[in-house]
Short mmCIF file of C-alpha atoms in Angstrom, two decimals:
data_model
loop_
_atom_site.label_atom_id
_atom_site.label_comp_id
_atom_site.label_asym_id
_atom_site.label_seq_id
_atom_site.Cartn_x
_atom_site.Cartn_y
_atom_site.Cartn_z
CA UNK P 1029 96.88 78.87 109.33
CA UNK P 1030 99.41 81.20 110.84
CA UNK P 1031 98.11 83.47 113.59
CA UNK P 1032 100.74 85.88 114.95
CA UNK P 1033 100.13 88.29 117.78
CA UNK P 1034 100.64 91.90 116.85
CA UNK P 1035 102.18 94.78 118.80
CA UNK P 1036 100.31 97.28 116.61
CA UNK P 1037 96.74 96.84 117.78
CA UNK P 1038 94.22 99.64 117.61
CA UNK P 1039 92.97 98.93 121.15
CA UNK P 1040 92.84 101.57 123.85
CA UNK P 1041 96.21 101.28 125.69
CA UNK P 1042 94.38 101.94 128.97
CA UNK P 1043 92.07 98.94 128.54
CA UNK P 1044 92.93 96.52 131.38
CA UNK P 1045 92.08 93.54 129.18
CA UNK P 1046 95.01 94.06 126.84
CA UNK P 1047 97.74 92.44 128.96
CA UNK P 1048 95.56 89.41 129.74
CA UNK P 1049 94.41 89.11 126.12
CA UNK P 1050 97.99 89.17 124.84
CA UNK P 1051 99.04 86.52 127.37
CA UNK P 1052 96.07 84.30 126.51
CA UNK P 1053 96.61 84.71 122.74
CA UNK P 1054 100.31 83.82 122.98
CA UNK P 1055 99.59 80.72 125.02
CA UNK P 1056 96.79 79.68 122.68
CA UNK P 1057 98.38 80.40 119.30
CA UNK P 1058 102.13 80.06 119.94
CA UNK P 1059 102.19 77.34 122.58
CA UNK P 1060 99.14 75.32 121.50
CA UNK P 1061 97.68 75.27 124.99
CA UNK P 1062 93.98 74.49 125.45
CA UNK P 1063 91.68 77.12 126.88
CA UNK P 1064 91.26 75.02 130.01
CA UNK P 1065 95.05 74.88 130.51
CA UNK P 1066 95.40 78.60 129.91
CA UNK P 1067 92.62 79.22 132.45
CA UNK P 1068 94.52 77.22 135.09
CA UNK P 1069 97.76 79.09 134.36
CA UNK P 1070 96.07 82.48 134.54
CA UNK P 1071 93.71 81.65 137.39
CA UNK P 1072 90.54 82.37 135.40
CA UNK P 1073 87.69 80.34 133.95
CA UNK P 1074 87.72 78.75 130.50
CA UNK P 1075 84.95 81.11 129.38
CA UNK P 1076 87.04 84.09 130.42
CA UNK P 1077 89.94 82.76 128.32
CA UNK P 1078 87.56 82.39 125.35
CA UNK P 1079 86.43 86.00 125.75
CA UNK P 1080 90.04 87.22 126.00
CA UNK P 1081 91.02 85.42 122.78
CA UNK P 1082 87.94 86.75 121.00
CA UNK P 1083 88.83 90.26 122.19
CA UNK P 1084 92.41 89.78 120.94
CA UNK P 1085 91.11 88.95 117.46
CA UNK P 1086 88.44 91.65 117.18
CA UNK P 1087 90.60 94.44 118.60
CA UNK P 1088 93.55 93.88 116.24
CA UNK P 1089 95.92 92.30 118.79
CA UNK P 1090 95.87 89.20 116.59
CA UNK P 1091 96.05 89.08 112.82
CA UNK P 1092 95.07 85.88 111.02
CA UNK P 1093 96.76 84.96 107.76
CA UNK P 1094 96.19 81.81 105.73
CA UNK P 1095 99.12 80.65 103.62
CA UNK P 1096 98.12 78.35 100.79
CA UNK P 1097 100.89 75.98 99.54
CA UNK P 1098 101.71 76.43 95.88
CA UNK P 1099 99.31 74.46 93.72
CA UNK P 1100 96.95 73.73 96.60
CA UNK P 1101 94.42 76.54 96.15
CA UNK P 1102 90.82 75.41 95.73
CA UNK P 1103 90.01 74.35 92.17
CA UNK P 1104 87.73 77.28 91.42
CA UNK P 1105 90.34 79.80 92.60
CA UNK P 1106 92.89 78.16 90.32
CA UNK P 1107 90.44 78.49 87.43
CA UNK P 1108 90.17 82.22 88.00
CA UNK P 1109 93.95 82.49 88.01
CA UNK P 1110 94.34 80.49 84.82
CA UNK P 1111 91.46 82.13 82.93
CA UNK P 1112 91.69 85.75 84.05
CA UNK P 1113 95.07 86.10 85.74
CA UNK P 1114 93.58 87.26 89.05
CA UNK P 1115 93.89 86.08 92.63
CA UNK P 1116 90.42 84.90 93.64
CA UNK P 1117 89.21 84.52 97.21
CA UNK P 1118 86.04 82.48 97.10
CA UNK P 1119 83.70 82.76 100.09
CA UNK P 1120 81.54 79.77 100.95
CA UNK P 1121 77.94 80.86 101.46
CA UNK P 1122 74.86 78.62 102.03
CA UNK P 1123 73.16 78.26 98.65
CA UNK P 1124 69.68 79.18 99.86
CA UNK P 1125 70.48 82.42 101.68
CA UNK P 1126 69.09 85.70 100.32
CA UNK P 1127 71.18 88.28 98.54
CA UNK P 1128 71.43 90.56 101.58
CA UNK P 1129 72.85 87.79 103.74
CA UNK P 1130 75.15 86.73 100.89
CA UNK P 1131 76.49 90.28 100.71
CA UNK P 1132 77.02 90.37 104.47
CA UNK P 1133 79.05 87.15 104.46
CA UNK P 1134 81.23 88.25 101.54
CA UNK P 1135 81.68 91.69 103.14
CA UNK P 1136 82.70 90.08 106.44
CA UNK P 1137 85.36 88.02 104.68
CA UNK P 1138 86.58 91.05 102.73
CA UNK P 1139 86.73 93.19 105.87
CA UNK P 1140 89.03 90.68 107.53
CA UNK P 1141 91.19 90.13 104.44
CA UNK P 1142 91.84 93.82 103.76
CA UNK P 1143 94.04 94.07 106.85
CA UNK P 1144 96.55 91.74 105.17
CA UNK P 1145 96.67 94.00 102.08
CA UNK P 1146 97.11 97.37 103.81
CA UNK P 1147 100.09 98.52 105.83
CA UNK P 1148 102.06 101.57 106.91
CA UNK P 1149 103.24 104.06 104.28
CA UNK P 1150 100.45 103.04 101.90
CA UNK P 1151 97.55 104.81 100.20
CA UNK P 1152 94.24 102.96 99.85
CA UNK P 1153 91.63 104.24 97.40
CA UNK P 1154 87.98 103.51 98.13
CA UNK P 1155 85.05 103.61 95.70
CA UNK P 1156 81.97 104.24 97.86
CA UNK P 1157 78.79 102.22 97.36
CA UNK P 1158 76.48 99.59 98.83
CA UNK P 1159 79.13 96.88 99.02
CA UNK P 1160 81.88 99.02 100.53
CA UNK P 1161 79.41 100.39 103.05
CA UNK P 1162 78.81 96.83 104.22
CA UNK P 1163 82.53 95.98 104.19
CA UNK P 1164 83.22 98.99 106.44
CA UNK P 1165 81.08 97.35 109.17
CA UNK P 1166 83.28 94.24 109.33
CA UNK P 1167 86.88 95.47 109.33
CA UNK P 1168 89.62 93.83 111.37
CA UNK P 1169 91.42 96.72 113.14
CA UNK P 1170 95.12 97.16 112.46
CA UNK P 1171 97.44 99.99 113.47
CA UNK P 1172 99.35 101.54 110.58
CA UNK P 1173 101.49 104.68 110.32
CA UNK P 1174 101.83 107.37 107.66
CA UNK P 1175 98.93 105.77 105.77
CA UNK P 1176 95.98 107.30 103.95
CA UNK P 1177 92.51 106.28 102.79
CA UNK P 1178 91.34 108.40 99.86
CA UNK P 1179 87.89 108.64 98.28
CA UNK P 1180 88.06 107.84 94.54
CA UNK P 1181 84.89 109.47 93.23
CA UNK P 1182 82.64 112.33 94.24
CA UNK P 1183 79.26 111.66 95.79
CA UNK P 1184 77.18 114.85 95.43
CA UNK P 1185 74.20 114.86 93.09
CA UNK P 1186 71.28 117.13 92.21
CA UNK P 1187 68.92 115.61 94.79
CA UNK P 1188 71.15 115.07 97.84
CA UNK P 1189 74.70 115.97 98.72
CA UNK P 1190 75.70 112.32 99.08
CA UNK P 1191 78.80 113.60 100.84
CA UNK P 1192 77.99 112.30 104.33
CA UNK P 1193 77.28 108.80 102.98
CA UNK P 1194 80.65 108.56 101.23
CA UNK P 1195 82.51 110.35 104.03
CA UNK P 1196 81.22 107.91 106.65
CA UNK P 1197 82.59 104.98 104.63
CA UNK P 1198 85.98 106.60 104.12
CA UNK P 1199 86.27 107.67 107.76
CA UNK P 1200 85.25 104.26 109.13
CA UNK P 1201 87.82 102.45 107.00
CA UNK P 1202 90.56 104.94 107.87
CA UNK P 1203 89.81 104.74 111.58
CA UNK P 1204 90.15 100.93 111.52
CA UNK P 1205 93.77 101.29 110.38
CA UNK P 1206 94.77 104.49 112.14
CA UNK P 1207 95.03 106.11 108.70
CA UNK P 1208 94.21 109.65 107.65
CA UNK P 1209 90.95 109.93 105.66
CA UNK P 1210 90.81 112.08 102.57
CA UNK P 1211 87.38 112.91 101.17
CA UNK P 1212 86.61 114.14 97.68
CA UNK P 1213 83.94 116.90 97.92
CA UNK P 1214 82.90 117.06 94.29
CA UNK P 1215 79.84 115.85 92.34
CA UNK P 1216 79.68 112.25 91.16
CA UNK P 1217 78.94 113.64 87.69
CA UNK P 1218 79.49 117.18 86.42
CA UNK P 1219 76.99 118.86 84.12
CA UNK P 1220 79.74 119.76 81.66
CA UNK P 1221 83.15 118.20 80.91
CA UNK P 1222 84.61 121.72 80.92
CA UNK P 1223 83.58 122.21 84.56
CA UNK P 1224 85.50 119.12 85.60
CA UNK P 1225 88.56 120.22 83.62
CA UNK P 1226 88.56 123.61 85.32
CA UNK P 1227 88.00 122.21 88.81
CA UNK P 1228 90.75 119.65 88.36
CA UNK P 1229 93.17 122.58 88.07
CA UNK P 1230 92.36 123.84 91.56
CA UNK P 1231 95.13 123.12 94.05
CA UNK P 1232 92.81 121.72 96.71
CA UNK P 1233 91.35 119.20 94.26
CA UNK P 1234 94.66 118.49 92.56
CA UNK P 1235 96.05 117.40 95.94
CA UNK P 1236 93.39 114.67 96.13
CA UNK P 1237 93.99 113.65 92.51
CA UNK P 1238 97.71 113.38 93.21
CA UNK P 1239 97.02 111.18 96.20
CA UNK P 1240 94.83 108.94 94.02
CA UNK P 1241 97.70 108.60 91.58
CA UNK P 1242 99.90 107.36 94.44
CA UNK P 1243 97.52 104.56 95.41
CA UNK P 1244 99.08 101.25 96.38
CA UNK P 1245 95.67 99.61 96.81
CA UNK P 1246 92.24 100.28 95.29
CA UNK P 1247 89.13 98.68 96.82
CA UNK P 1248 85.83 98.68 94.98
CA UNK P 1249 82.82 96.75 93.86
CA UNK P 1250 81.07 96.89 90.51
CA UNK P 1251 77.91 98.95 90.14
CA UNK P 1252 75.08 97.57 88.03
CA UNK P 1253 71.44 98.51 87.54
CA UNK P 1254 68.89 96.05 88.87
CA UNK P 1255 69.43 93.05 91.15
CA UNK P 1256 67.98 92.41 94.59
CA UNK P 1257 70.66 94.60 96.19
CA UNK P 1258 70.84 97.50 93.71
CA UNK P 1259 73.96 99.60 93.43
CA UNK P 1260 73.77 103.00 95.12
CA UNK P 1261 74.61 105.05 92.03
CA UNK P 1262 71.59 103.64 90.16
CA UNK P 1263 69.06 104.13 92.96
CA UNK P 1264 69.99 107.33 94.78
CA UNK P 1265 69.32 110.03 92.18
CA UNK P 1266 72.67 110.07 90.41
CA UNK P 1267 71.44 109.30 86.90
CA UNK P 1268 68.74 111.10 84.96
CA UNK P 1269 66.48 108.98 82.67
CA UNK P 1270 68.18 110.27 79.53
CA UNK P 1271 71.61 109.45 80.97
CA UNK P 1272 70.53 105.90 81.83
CA UNK P 1273 69.20 105.52 78.27
CA UNK P 1274 72.48 106.83 76.83
CA UNK P 1275 74.39 104.22 78.86
CA UNK P 1276 72.18 101.48 77.43
CA UNK P 1277 72.85 102.74 73.89
CA UNK P 1278 76.59 102.73 74.60
CA UNK P 1279 76.41 99.06 75.65
CA UNK P 1280 77.41 99.79 79.25
CA UNK P 1281 77.24 96.81 81.61
CA UNK P 1282 78.52 98.39 84.83
CA UNK P 1283 80.77 100.95 86.49
CA UNK P 1284 83.78 101.16 88.78
CA UNK P 1285 83.88 104.32 90.90
CA UNK P 1286 81.17 105.83 88.63
CA UNK P 1287 83.28 105.26 85.50
CA UNK P 1288 81.33 103.07 83.06
CA UNK P 1289 82.54 100.21 80.86
CA UNK P 1290 81.24 97.73 78.31
CA UNK P 1291 81.13 93.91 78.25
CA UNK P 1292 84.60 93.73 76.70
CA UNK P 1293 86.07 95.98 79.38
CA UNK P 1294 86.36 99.04 77.08
CA UNK P 1295 85.39 102.45 78.43
CA UNK P 1296 86.41 105.04 75.86
CA UNK P 1297 83.76 106.86 73.88
CA UNK P 1298 81.16 106.74 76.68
CA UNK P 1299 79.92 110.32 76.98
CA UNK P 1300 79.08 110.21 80.69
CA UNK P 1301 82.66 109.21 81.53
CA UNK P 1302 83.77 112.63 80.29
CA UNK P 1303 81.74 114.13 83.13
CA UNK P 1304 82.47 111.51 85.82
CA UNK P 1305 84.59 112.35 88.85
CA UNK P 1306 86.00 108.82 89.21
CA UNK P 1307 89.56 108.01 88.10
CA UNK P 1308 90.14 107.28 84.42
CA UNK P 1309 90.40 103.52 84.09
CA UNK P 1310 93.66 103.69 82.17
CA UNK P 1311 95.20 105.31 85.25
CA UNK P 1312 93.34 102.93 87.50
CA UNK P 1313 95.03 99.99 85.76
CA UNK P 1314 98.41 101.21 87.01
CA UNK P 1315 97.50 100.58 90.68
CA UNK P 1316 99.52 97.61 91.93
CA UNK P 1317 96.61 95.92 93.75
CA UNK P 1318 93.00 96.36 92.68
CA UNK P 1319 90.58 94.48 94.92
CA UNK P 1320 87.06 93.90 93.63
CA UNK P 1321 84.35 92.62 96.00
CA UNK P 1322 81.27 91.04 94.46
CA UNK P 1323 78.27 89.20 95.92
CA UNK P 1324 75.40 87.86 93.85
CA UNK P 1325 74.97 86.73 90.25
CA UNK P 1326 73.36 89.99 89.08
CA UNK P 1327 76.84 91.51 88.76
CA UNK P 1328 78.40 88.67 86.76
CA UNK P 1329 78.07 90.16 83.23
CA UNK P 1330 79.70 93.36 84.43
CA UNK P 1331 82.31 91.45 86.45
CA UNK P 1332 83.27 89.47 83.36
CA UNK P 1333 83.72 92.71 81.44
CA UNK P 1334 85.98 94.12 84.16
CA UNK P 1335 88.02 90.91 84.17
CA UNK P 1336 88.39 90.99 80.39
CA UNK P 1337 89.52 94.59 80.63
CA UNK P 1338 92.26 93.71 83.14
CA UNK P 1339 90.80 96.03 85.75
CA UNK P 1340 91.10 93.59 88.67
CA UNK P 1341 94.03 91.89 90.37
CA UNK P 1342 92.23 90.40 93.39
CA UNK P 1343 88.62 89.22 93.49
CA UNK P 1344 86.55 88.43 96.60
CA UNK P 1345 83.36 86.64 95.55
CA UNK P 1346 80.77 84.18 96.87
CA UNK P 1347 81.07 80.57 95.73
CA UNK P 1348 77.73 80.41 93.89
CA UNK P 1349 78.59 83.42 91.76
CA UNK P 1350 82.16 82.23 91.22
CA UNK P 1351 80.94 78.83 90.01
CA UNK P 1352 78.39 80.41 87.68
CA UNK P 1353 81.05 82.64 86.12
CA UNK P 1354 83.67 79.96 85.37
CA UNK P 1355 81.23 77.20 84.40
#
């Protein structure tokens, strides 16, 4: 495990702890000194050193990267690579925990890992939802420059605006990296395909669409109906009963950024997709890194469809679900 100190932390430069935290982190990570030895050198207690090192990690002064030697990845991660051609990051979770705690542990892992995927001069696309809301609570801060976080799909619906929910997620993620947030103030689903076509011609909306096309990194989960932790789009008034029935008739198993797909990964010919504000999945496939975050077995049929469709490059998933999928 390589743990470099970083000069690009998001900490407040006026915080008096920074200098001490940097010194403690360098002694601990670069010179392999014990906390007791560091305490003697700095004239503070061992517990103070522990707090300084913890502060260095949580404030972004330290970034942790794990380099896996070629061929030494855990067996189940190798299976994902061989079967689906994706990089899997399998999160160990106690088998008997509930789905909410399982989601929290996977989201915590994902929040830390994202910092290693995102850097200056990059555009990150975010598909809002239950999972990304949880991920946004566990981000490892990192200072970047000339970077953007863009919302991939609209959030307004006929019952609530949904805009503040999605905007909070986008803003929280952008703030963690010193990036500029870009919202997408349109409905999740339009009433008519023609309305979307006309609005997409507006310059203010076209600017967001152009930014989406420049994405270096897309981060999303997979929405599915049902499960103990239901996906936001299926529970917050986004779908009318006749629309949900039409999705069942079309053989839909899930969605990415409110764009629906079938068990084989296909998505064409689904009527609701013609009215969805999310990016067309054929354009989505062109994004260099597409990170999918999944917790719980309820999403496995949809996840398998997305994997078959080649919609994912990196997968963050709990070990129970991962084992169930590849078994």
